[in-house]
């Protein structure tokens, strides 16, 4: 007789998708970090490179680094970083971020968790246009 798998176990073994990454992040991190237009789909291959293949793997990565990620997110930016943020994200966003102590959108938190967990090899750099 085949062994039945509980729905909870089945859910934890779901393969990662961009939509699933967003859903898990929304369950773990503050709503204020859910902004921007970055694609969660582009995170999937980056996570797969390090063996993060399922909801369980991803959730474990994010939960185990949550405290440090929130500390990094709340840390003040330098004057140069604030100026750059104003130019790219707008004055109002920066004022809100300073007041509510947050900077990173969900995709940035995921990439930072990967860097914390896997080091320099996990860093993603923007390519010059």
Coordinates of C-alpha atoms in Angstrom, one line a residue:
X1 CA 0.0 0.0 0.0
X2 CA 1.5 3.4 -1.0
X3 CA 2.4 5.7 1.9
X4 CA 0.3 8.8 2.1
X5 CA 2.1 12.1 2.2
X6 CA 0.5 14.8 4.4
X7 CA -0.6 18.0 2.7
X8 CA 1.9 19.9 5.0
X9 CA 4.8 17.7 3.8
X10 CA 3.6 18.0 0.2
X11 CA 3.4 21.8 0.6
X12 CA 7.0 22.0 2.0
X13 CA 8.3 20.0 -0.9
X14 CA 6.8 22.3 -3.5
X15 CA 9.3 23.4 -6.2
X16 CA 10.4 27.0 -6.0
X17 CA 8.7 29.5 -8.3
X18 CA 8.8 33.3 -8.3
X19 CA 5.3 33.4 -7.0
X20 CA 6.1 31.0 -4.2
X21 CA 9.2 33.0 -3.2
X22 CA 7.0 36.1 -2.9
X23 CA 4.4 34.3 -0.9
X24 CA 6.9 32.9 1.6
X25 CA 8.6 36.3 2.0
X26 CA 5.2 37.9 2.7
X27 CA 4.7 35.4 5.5
X28 CA 8.0 36.0 7.1
X29 CA 9.0 39.7 6.6
X30 CA 7.3 43.0 7.1
X31 CA 4.9 44.3 4.5
X32 CA 6.9 47.5 4.2
X33 CA 9.6 45.5 2.5
X34 CA 7.2 44.3 -0.2
X35 CA 7.8 47.0 -2.8
X36 CA 9.4 47.5 -6.2
X37 CA 9.1 45.8 -9.6
X38 CA 11.9 43.3 -9.5
X39 CA 11.1 39.8 -10.7
X40 CA 11.0 37.0 -8.2
X41 CA 11.4 34.6 -11.1
X42 CA 15.0 35.6 -11.6
X43 CA 15.8 34.5 -8.1
X44 CA 14.8 30.9 -8.8
X45 CA 18.0 29.9 -10.8
X46 CA 20.2 31.9 -8.3
X47 CA 18.7 29.8 -5.4
X48 CA 18.9 26.6 -7.4
X49 CA 22.7 27.1 -7.8
X50 CA 23.0 26.6 -4.0
X51 CA 20.6 23.7 -3.7
X52 CA 17.6 25.7 -2.6
X53 CA 14.9 23.9 -4.5
X54 CA 11.8 23.7 -2.4
X55 CA 9.6 25.8 -0.2
X56 CA 11.1 24.1 2.8
X57 CA 14.7 24.9 1.7
X58 CA 13.8 28.5 1.0
X59 CA 11.9 29.1 4.2
X60 CA 14.8 27.6 6.2
X61 CA 17.2 29.9 4.5
X62 CA 15.1 33.0 5.2
X63 CA 14.1 32.1 8.8
X64 CA 17.6 31.2 9.8
X65 CA 18.9 34.6 8.6
X66 CA 15.9 36.7 9.5
X67 CA 17.3 38.5 12.6
X68 CA 20.5 39.5 10.8
X69 CA 18.6 40.5 7.7
X70 CA 16.3 42.8 9.7
X71 CA 19.3 44.3 11.5
X72 CA 21.0 45.0 8.1
X73 CA 17.7 46.4 6.7
X74 CA 17.3 48.8 9.7
X75 CA 20.9 50.1 9.7
X76 CA 21.4 53.7 8.6
X77 CA 22.8 54.5 5.2
X78 CA 25.7 56.7 4.5
X79 CA 25.1 60.2 3.1
X80 CA 26.2 59.0 -0.4
X81 CA 23.8 56.0 -0.2
X82 CA 20.9 58.3 0.8
X83 CA 21.7 60.7 -2.1
X84 CA 21.8 57.8 -4.5
X85 CA 18.6 56.4 -3.2
X86 CA 16.9 59.8 -3.6
X87 CA 18.0 59.9 -7.2
X88 CA 16.9 56.3 -8.0
X89 CA 13.9 55.8 -5.7
X90 CA 12.6 59.4 -5.1
X91 CA 12.6 61.8 -2.2
X92 CA 9.3 60.5 -0.7
X93 CA 10.4 56.9 -0.6
X94 CA 13.7 57.8 1.1
X95 CA 11.9 59.9 3.7
X96 CA 9.5 57.0 4.4
X97 CA 12.4 54.5 4.6
X98 CA 14.3 56.7 7.0
X99 CA 11.2 57.2 9.2
X100 CA 10.2 53.6 9.2
X101 CA 13.7 52.1 9.2
X102 CA 13.7 49.9 6.1
X103 CA 15.6 49.9 2.8
X104 CA 15.5 46.5 1.1
X105 CA 12.7 45.0 -1.0
X106 CA 12.0 41.3 -0.8
X107 CA 14.4 40.3 -3.7
X108 CA 17.3 42.2 -2.0
X109 CA 16.6 40.5 1.3
X110 CA 16.7 37.1 -0.5
X111 CA 20.0 37.9 -2.2
X112 CA 21.5 39.2 1.1
X113 CA 20.4 36.0 2.8
X114 CA 22.2 34.0 0.1
X115 CA 25.4 36.1 0.6
X116 CA 25.2 35.6 4.4
X117 CA 24.8 31.8 3.9
X118 CA 27.0 31.1 0.9
X119 CA 29.5 34.0 0.8
X120 CA 31.0 35.9 -2.1
X121 CA 30.0 33.2 -4.6
X122 CA 26.3 34.2 -4.1
X123 CA 26.9 37.9 -4.9
X124 CA 25.1 39.2 -7.9
X125 CA 26.5 42.3 -9.5
X126 CA 24.7 44.7 -11.9
X127 CA 26.3 44.7 -15.3
X128 CA 27.2 48.0 -16.8
X129 CA 25.0 49.0 -19.7

